Amino acid sequence: MTATPDTPHRHDRTAQAPTAATAPRDLIGIGIGPFNLSLAALAHPLAERGKIDAAFYEQQPSFHWHPGLLIEGATLQVPFLADLVTLADPANPWSFLNYLRARQRLFPFYFAERFHIQRTEYDAYCRWVSENLPGLHFGHQIDAVRWNPERSLFDIDFTQLDADGEAEALGRTHARNIALGIGTAPHIPEPLKPLADAPTVPVIHSSDYLQHRDRLRTADHITVIGSGQSGAEIFLDLLRHRPAGAEHLHWLARTPAFAPMEYSKLGLEHFTPDYTRYFHALPEPVRDRLVPGQWQLHKGIDADTIAAIHDELYRRTLHGGWPDTVLTPGVTVRTAGRVATNRVELHLEHIEEGTRSRLTTDAVVLATGYRERPLDQLLAGLDPYMRRDSAERPRIDERYRLLLDPAITTTGSSVYVQNAERHTHGVGAPDLGLAAWRSATILNTLTGTNPYPLPDRTAFTTFGLTDPTTRTPTPRTPQPPNLVRLKN
């Protein structure tokens, strides 16, 4: 029986991956986060029709999406329509609405009238897909990717891991195309890296917040660093559990203000395919200037969270006095060190004033965001074939393919990237709302057909002095015959 959302079937996600003796895959996905999970979900109907043979590999034993930030009541900053498939294929069986239907929760959701769902529900939805979608191999660590010129294929070496994460078996598989979805890594500022590694003082990244929350709450004084959504949610969560008048909380940020995220309807059009195409066509120096200045598009705080923080602070003034909290934007941490064995001293500088001060605290939460995982180590075997820009970053074309040597591209093989292309595609690269579009673009390009017709225009804004209807990426034809197995 074919596994479908209406007849859930837990496939063997630890099954042995293909061996060298098996036929090469049309597509191998490396990493199973939301973006490659989206690609797998959209590839599934094509696989059932024999149009594509794909498999996806993930080092972790199962799917988990930011488990340290699944704070009670925290919501996604994108609507539920930004699921894995809907914005490219609303009828796809792996949609969020079909998840609700399979769980017999469609009517409760209907009456809840929620456009923005909670993070815990999004995590549960993605895990439902990952546990039922065929072709996913968890507990598989990809060790190396190389180009095999004799076979015109990619060789992918992997280590199969046991339940404890220990090496269990080695293997190799082959593919005509690769999709990299290895995600991002928590960013810890250089001055705080030595302290984050020390066990005595809790200096933790926000990605681990829930695992350390009980310990943090016992600290006398806590400092939160970072002005984005995660920093705001953590500050609010800590504030709600501190006694009035003895909160002992500092909230510091490098940005000039604790600012709301840009959420106007025309402002949100920066997260459309139209803007992505416009941004990609700009010269590299212009792109590099734009991204830092657009921080409020994706690093601001949603208005409801800002309001909740202000309401909580205001409530604590009702009987006179002010809460023992300090909220200071425009501050950088120059250096940091340990005081005695259980406290931290932060050396601060105010950017606009040019003044400096010191802050002693008992715990630090670093809501300092994430950085794209570097591709160089994983793709070391492809380095001679890769084309780079002036900053030595991989060059990526409009269809999310690494620019590689013609020795590879003339065979029809490609390496696609997911959420590693902000420097070429702009602020929408990590946005969940563009996941289905990007996955559909990859599959349309890879197959040389158009299984997922995409609209010619997606924004009312015309970002450049060109006709927006002429900028939709279409698959190049003809494609080499060995690209995929096209069957009627």
Short mmCIF file of N, CA, C and O in Angstrom, two decimals, residues 245 313-314 316-324:
data_model
loop_
_atom_site.label_atom_id
_atom_site.label_comp_id
_atom_site.label_asym_id
_atom_site.label_seq_id
_atom_site.Cartn_x
_atom_site.Cartn_y
_atom_site.Cartn_z
N GLY A 245 9.34 44.04 41.10
CA GLY A 245 10.30 44.82 41.87
C GLY A 245 11.63 44.15 42.06
O GLY A 245 12.58 44.77 42.54
N LEU A 313 5.45 45.12 31.60
CA LEU A 313 6.22 46.13 32.33
C LEU A 313 5.29 47.17 32.95
O LEU A 313 5.47 47.58 34.10
N TYR A 314 4.29 47.59 32.19
CA TYR A 314 3.35 48.60 32.70
C TYR A 314 2.58 48.06 33.91
O TYR A 314 2.36 48.79 34.89
N ARG A 316 3.53 46.21 36.14
CA ARG A 316 4.38 46.21 37.33
C ARG A 316 4.60 47.61 37.89
O ARG A 316 5.30 47.77 38.90
N THR A 317 4.05 48.64 37.24
CA THR A 317 4.15 50.00 37.78
C THR A 317 2.86 50.44 38.46
O THR A 317 2.79 51.57 38.97
N LEU A 318 1.83 49.59 38.48
CA LEU A 318 0.52 50.03 38.95
C LEU A 318 0.52 50.47 40.40
O LEU A 318 -0.28 51.32 40.81
N HIS A 319 1.38 49.92 41.22
CA HIS A 319 1.41 50.27 42.64
C HIS A 319 2.61 51.15 42.98
O HIS A 319 3.05 51.23 44.12
N GLY A 320 3.12 51.84 41.96
CA GLY A 320 4.24 52.73 42.17
C GLY A 320 5.57 52.05 41.92
O GLY A 320 5.70 50.83 42.03
N GLY A 321 6.56 52.83 41.56
CA GLY A 321 7.88 52.29 41.28
C GLY A 321 7.97 51.73 39.87
O GLY A 321 6.99 51.68 39.11
N TRP A 322 9.16 51.33 39.53
CA TRP A 322 9.44 50.79 38.20
C TRP A 322 10.01 49.39 38.34
O TRP A 322 10.68 49.08 39.33
N PRO A 323 9.76 48.53 37.36
CA PRO A 323 10.36 47.19 37.43
C PRO A 323 11.87 47.28 37.34
O PRO A 323 12.42 48.19 36.70
N ASP A 324 12.55 46.34 37.97
CA ASP A 324 14.01 46.31 37.96
C ASP A 324 14.49 45.66 36.66
O ASP A 324 15.00 44.53 36.64
#
